[in-house]
Amino acid sequence: MKKQIPIIALHKVCKSFPLAIGGEQQVLFDVSFTVNSSEFVAIMGPSGSGKSTCMNIVGALDSATSGTYELYGKDITTMTNDELATVRNEYIGFVFQNFNLLAKRNILDNVMLPLMYRGWVMDDRIRRAREMLKLVGLEKFETYLPTQLSGGMKQRVAIARALAGNPKLILADEPTGALDSKMGNEILHFFKKLNKDMGITIIMITHEFEIAKYADRIIHVYDGRIVFDGPVPANENVLLKAEKGHKK
């Protein structure tokens, strides 16, 4: 049996934010979980549950108030903002709900962007970006601006950009939130293909069970705590029951 390699390990992570009136508000409480290589995990929860805060910590966009976070076996909990920026660029590919594409640059330039920050020379950037556009089926659109593309095409550009730096981990934040159901399903099937065929670890943030079902495992966050962590259940009632159990 192939040994699982932990990519992410959170241990008793807490997060608090200062309040304008003084004091602080705690939004994550003793969050602990690991994600192994080649897993497809959905972090799910209702609005205000803490899942976005959890995503920001996992994505090295924010730091925990207490607890530890190890990425590829390295504790990044106390890294500086500059060090976290390096971690994001080298290890994580991001796919956001609203695509985050540069409107005035063509899609080839958009896909090349993370490679510029890595210091790749122009010829290598172009070659790699074209490879990724071909992978997502957009090789004939490299000169198009994002405004000339459909929502589903924009998200595929965002996926190509996320893949350009050859990350082993993709963090997708509500990746179908700005798409209709047909386009959304196409993107989710593509994530599934990336996970199964290329072994890319995917963590997807969502508040919808129908979307979370595309993953192999759900981590359900409620009131800042993990109330369920396991294989995708047969129906959402299992998760709702876990929420009720937490309230007691």
CSV table of C-alpha atoms in Angstrom, one decimal:
chain,number,residue,atom,x,y,z
A,1,MET,CA,0.0,0.0,0.0
A,2,LYS,CA,1.4,3.4,-1.0
A,3,LYS,CA,2.3,5.5,2.0
A,4,GLN,CA,0.3,8.7,2.3
A,5,ILE,CA,2.4,11.9,2.4
A,6,PRO,CA,1.0,14.7,4.5
A,7,ILE,CA,0.9,18.0,2.7
A,8,ILE,CA,-1.0,20.0,5.3
A,9,ALA,CA,-1.1,19.5,9.0
A,10,LEU,CA,-3.1,21.9,11.3
A,11,HIS,CA,-2.9,21.3,15.0
A,12,LYS,CA,-5.2,23.1,17.5
A,13,VAL,CA,-5.3,26.2,15.3
A,14,CYS,CA,-7.2,29.2,16.8
A,15,LYS,CA,-7.8,32.5,15.1
A,16,SER,CA,-9.0,35.8,16.7
A,17,PHE,CA,-9.5,39.2,15.2
A,18,PRO,CA,-9.3,42.5,17.2
A,19,LEU,CA,-12.6,44.4,17.5
A,20,ALA,CA,-12.9,48.2,17.0
A,21,ILE,CA,-14.5,48.6,20.4
A,22,GLY,CA,-11.7,46.7,22.0
A,23,GLY,CA,-11.1,43.1,22.8
A,24,GLU,CA,-11.2,40.4,20.2
A,25,GLN,CA,-13.5,37.9,18.5
A,26,GLN,CA,-12.4,34.3,18.2
A,27,VAL,CA,-13.5,32.7,14.9
A,28,LEU,CA,-11.6,29.4,14.9
A,29,PHE,CA,-11.3,27.0,17.9
A,30,ASP,CA,-8.7,24.2,18.1
A,31,VAL,CA,-9.0,23.3,14.4
A,32,SER,CA,-6.9,20.2,13.6
A,33,PHE,CA,-6.7,18.1,10.5
A,34,THR,CA,-4.3,16.7,7.9
A,35,VAL,CA,-4.5,16.5,4.2
A,36,ASN,CA,-2.5,13.9,2.4
A,37,SER,CA,-1.0,13.9,-1.1
A,38,SER,CA,-3.5,13.4,-3.9
A,39,GLU,CA,-6.6,13.9,-1.8
A,40,PHE,CA,-9.6,15.9,-3.0
A,41,VAL,CA,-11.1,17.6,0.1
A,42,ALA,CA,-14.0,20.0,0.5
A,43,ILE,CA,-14.0,22.4,3.4
A,44,MET,CA,-17.7,23.1,3.9
A,45,GLY,CA,-19.8,25.2,6.1
A,46,PRO,CA,-22.5,27.9,6.2
A,47,SER,CA,-21.7,31.6,6.0
A,48,GLY,CA,-19.9,32.8,9.1
A,49,SER,CA,-18.8,29.3,10.0
A,50,GLY,CA,-15.1,30.1,9.8
A,51,LYS,CA,-14.4,28.2,6.6
A,52,SER,CA,-13.0,31.2,4.8
A,53,THR,CA,-10.7,32.0,7.8
A,54,CYS,CA,-9.6,28.4,7.7
A,55,MET,CA,-9.0,28.7,3.9
A,56,ASN,CA,-6.9,31.9,4.4
A,57,ILE,CA,-4.6,30.1,6.9
A,58,VAL,CA,-4.3,27.0,4.7
A,59,GLY,CA,-3.5,29.3,1.8
A,60,ALA,CA,-0.8,31.2,3.7
A,61,LEU,CA,-2.9,34.3,3.2
A,62,ASP,CA,-3.2,34.8,7.0
A,63,SER,CA,-1.6,33.3,10.1
A,64,ALA,CA,-3.0,31.5,13.1
A,65,THR,CA,-3.3,33.2,16.5
A,66,SER,CA,-2.2,30.0,18.1
A,67,GLY,CA,-1.6,26.4,17.2
A,68,THR,CA,0.7,25.2,14.4
A,69,TYR,CA,0.4,24.8,10.6
A,70,GLU,CA,2.9,22.6,8.8
A,71,LEU,CA,3.0,22.7,5.0
A,72,TYR,CA,5.1,20.0,3.4
A,73,GLY,CA,6.5,19.3,6.8
A,74,LYS,CA,7.6,22.9,7.4
A,75,ASP,CA,6.1,24.9,10.2
A,76,ILE,CA,4.9,28.2,8.6
A,77,THR,CA,2.9,29.4,11.6
A,78,THR,CA,5.3,32.3,12.5
A,79,MET,CA,6.6,33.2,9.1
A,80,THR,CA,6.7,36.9,8.0
A,81,ASN,CA,4.4,38.2,5.3
A,82,ASP,CA,7.3,38.1,2.8
A,83,GLU,CA,8.0,34.5,3.7
A,84,LEU,CA,4.4,33.6,3.3
A,85,ALA,CA,4.3,35.2,-0.1
A,86,THR,CA,7.1,33.0,-1.2
A,87,VAL,CA,5.3,29.9,0.2
A,88,ARG,CA,2.2,30.8,-1.8
A,89,ASN,CA,4.1,31.4,-5.0
A,90,GLU,CA,6.1,28.2,-4.8
A,91,TYR,CA,3.7,25.7,-3.3
A,92,ILE,CA,0.0,26.7,-3.9
A,93,GLY,CA,-2.1,27.3,-7.0
A,94,PHE,CA,-5.2,29.5,-6.3
A,95,VAL,CA,-8.5,29.4,-8.1
A,96,PHE,CA,-11.0,32.1,-6.9
A,97,GLN,CA,-14.7,32.6,-7.3
A,98,ASN,CA,-14.4,35.8,-9.3
A,99,PHE,CA,-11.4,34.5,-11.4
A,100,ASN,CA,-9.1,37.5,-10.4
A,101,LEU,CA,-7.8,37.9,-14.0
A,102,LEU,CA,-6.2,41.1,-15.2
A,103,ALA,CA,-8.8,42.6,-17.5
A,104,LYS,CA,-6.4,44.5,-19.7
A,105,ARG,CA,-4.0,41.6,-20.3
A,106,ASN,CA,-4.7,38.7,-22.7
A,107,ILE,CA,-5.1,35.3,-21.2
A,108,LEU,CA,-1.6,34.2,-22.2
A,109,ASP,CA,-0.2,37.0,-20.1
A,110,ASN,CA,-2.6,36.1,-17.2
A,111,VAL,CA,-1.3,32.5,-17.2
A,112,MET,CA,2.3,33.7,-17.3
A,113,LEU,CA,2.0,36.0,-14.3
A,114,PRO,CA,3.0,33.7,-11.5
A,115,LEU,CA,6.0,32.6,-13.6
A,116,MET,CA,7.2,36.2,-13.8
A,117,TYR,CA,7.3,36.4,-10.0
A,118,ARG,CA,9.4,33.2,-10.0
A,119,GLY,CA,11.9,34.8,-12.3
A,120,TRP,CA,11.3,32.6,-15.3
A,121,VAL,CA,12.7,33.9,-18.6
A,122,MET,CA,10.1,35.0,-21.2
A,123,ASP,CA,10.5,32.1,-23.6
A,124,ASP,CA,10.0,29.6,-20.8
A,125,ARG,CA,7.0,31.5,-19.5
A,126,ILE,CA,5.4,31.5,-22.9
A,127,ARG,CA,6.0,27.8,-23.5
A,128,ARG,CA,4.6,26.8,-20.1
A,129,ALA,CA,1.6,29.1,-20.3
A,130,ARG,CA,0.7,27.7,-23.8
A,131,GLU,CA,1.0,24.1,-22.4
A,132,MET,CA,-1.4,25.0,-19.6
A,133,LEU,CA,-3.9,26.7,-22.0
A,134,LYS,CA,-3.8,23.6,-24.1
A,135,LEU,CA,-4.5,21.5,-21.0
A,136,VAL,CA,-7.7,23.4,-20.3
A,137,GLY,CA,-8.7,23.5,-23.9
A,138,LEU,CA,-8.1,27.2,-24.6
A,139,GLU,CA,-5.0,27.1,-26.7
A,140,LYS,CA,-6.8,29.0,-29.6
A,141,PHE,CA,-7.8,31.9,-27.3
A,142,GLU,CA,-4.4,33.1,-26.0
A,143,THR,CA,-4.8,36.6,-27.5
A,144,TYR,CA,-8.3,37.1,-26.1
A,145,LEU,CA,-9.0,39.4,-23.2
A,146,PRO,CA,-10.9,38.0,-20.2
A,147,THR,CA,-13.8,40.3,-21.1
A,148,GLN,CA,-14.2,38.3,-24.4
A,149,LEU,CA,-14.6,35.0,-22.6
A,150,SER,CA,-17.5,33.2,-20.9
A,151,GLY,CA,-17.5,32.6,-17.2
A,152,GLY,CA,-16.5,29.0,-17.6
A,153,MET,CA,-13.7,29.9,-19.9
A,154,LYS,CA,-12.4,32.5,-17.4
A,155,GLN,CA,-12.4,29.9,-14.7
A,156,ARG,CA,-10.4,27.6,-16.9
A,157,VAL,CA,-7.9,30.4,-17.5
A,158,ALA,CA,-7.7,30.7,-13.7
A,159,ILE,CA,-7.0,27.0,-13.4
A,160,ALA,CA,-4.3,27.2,-16.1
A,161,ARG,CA,-2.7,30.0,-14.2
A,162,ALA,CA,-2.9,28.0,-10.9
A,163,LEU,CA,-1.2,25.0,-12.7
A,164,ALA,CA,1.5,27.1,-14.4
A,165,GLY,CA,3.9,26.9,-11.5
A,166,ASN,CA,3.4,23.1,-11.2
A,167,PRO,CA,2.0,23.1,-7.7
A,168,LYS,CA,1.1,19.9,-5.9
A,169,LEU,CA,-1.7,21.7,-4.1
A,170,ILE,CA,-4.6,23.7,-5.6
A,171,LEU,CA,-6.8,25.8,-3.3
A,172,ALA,CA,-10.2,26.6,-4.9
A,173,ASP,CA,-12.3,29.1,-3.1
A,174,GLU,CA,-16.0,28.7,-4.2
A,175,PRO,CA,-14.8,28.0,-7.7
A,176,THR,CA,-18.3,27.7,-9.2
A,177,GLY,CA,-19.9,30.6,-7.3
A,178,ALA,CA,-19.9,32.9,-10.4
A,179,LEU,CA,-21.0,30.2,-12.9
A,180,ASP,CA,-24.3,28.7,-14.0
A,181,SER,CA,-24.9,25.1,-13.0
A,182,LYS,CA,-23.8,23.6,-16.4
A,183,MET,CA,-20.5,25.5,-16.4
A,184,GLY,CA,-20.0,24.8,-12.7
A,185,ASN,CA,-20.3,21.1,-13.3
A,186,GLU,CA,-17.8,21.2,-16.1
A,187,ILE,CA,-15.3,22.9,-13.8
A,188,LEU,CA,-15.9,20.4,-11.0
A,189,HIS,CA,-15.4,17.5,-13.4
A,190,PHE,CA,-12.2,19.1,-14.5
A,191,PHE,CA,-11.0,19.4,-10.9
A,192,LYS,CA,-11.8,15.7,-10.5
A,193,LYS,CA,-9.8,14.9,-13.6
A,194,LEU,CA,-6.8,16.9,-12.3
A,195,ASN,CA,-7.0,15.0,-9.0
A,196,LYS,CA,-7.3,11.5,-10.5
A,197,ASP,CA,-5.1,11.8,-13.6
A,198,MET,CA,-2.3,14.1,-12.3
A,199,GLY,CA,-2.4,13.4,-8.6
A,200,ILE,CA,-2.9,17.1,-7.7
A,201,THR,CA,-4.1,17.6,-4.2
A,202,ILE,CA,-7.2,19.8,-4.2
A,203,ILE,CA,-8.8,21.7,-1.3
A,204,MET,CA,-12.1,23.2,-2.3
A,205,ILE,CA,-14.1,25.7,-0.2
A,206,THR,CA,-17.8,25.7,-0.6
A,207,HIS,CA,-21.1,26.1,1.3
A,208,GLU,CA,-23.1,23.8,-0.9
A,209,PHE,CA,-23.3,20.0,-0.3
A,210,GLU,CA,-24.0,19.4,-4.0
A,211,ILE,CA,-20.6,20.9,-4.9
A,212,ALA,CA,-18.8,19.3,-1.9
A,213,LYS,CA,-19.9,15.9,-3.2
A,214,TYR,CA,-17.4,16.1,-6.0
A,215,ALA,CA,-14.7,15.7,-3.4
A,216,ASP,CA,-13.7,12.4,-1.7
A,217,ARG,CA,-13.8,13.9,1.8
A,218,ILE,CA,-15.6,16.7,3.6
A,219,ILE,CA,-14.3,18.7,6.5
A,220,HIS,CA,-17.4,20.5,7.8
A,221,VAL,CA,-16.8,23.6,9.8
A,222,TYR,CA,-19.5,25.1,12.1
A,223,ASP,CA,-19.2,27.9,14.6
A,224,GLY,CA,-15.4,27.9,14.1
A,225,ARG,CA,-15.0,24.2,14.9
A,226,ILE,CA,-14.8,21.0,12.9
A,227,VAL,CA,-18.0,19.0,13.5
A,228,PHE,CA,-17.5,16.4,10.8
A,229,ASP,CA,-14.4,15.0,9.0
A,230,GLY,CA,-14.7,12.0,6.8
A,231,PRO,CA,-15.8,10.5,3.4
A,232,VAL,CA,-18.6,12.3,1.6
A,233,PRO,CA,-21.9,11.1,3.3
A,234,ALA,CA,-24.9,9.8,1.4
A,235,ASN,CA,-26.8,13.0,2.1
A,236,GLU,CA,-26.5,16.4,3.8
A,237,ASN,CA,-28.6,15.3,6.8
A,238,VAL,CA,-25.4,13.7,8.3
A,239,LEU,CA,-23.8,17.1,8.3
A,240,LEU,CA,-26.8,18.9,9.7
A,241,LYS,CA,-27.0,16.3,12.4
A,242,ALA,CA,-23.3,17.0,13.2
A,243,GLU,CA,-24.2,20.8,13.5
A,244,LYS,CA,-27.0,20.0,15.9
A,245,GLY,CA,-24.8,17.8,18.0
A,246,HIS,CA,-22.4,20.7,18.3
A,247,LYS,CA,-25.1,23.0,19.6
A,248,LYS,CA,-26.0,20.7,22.5
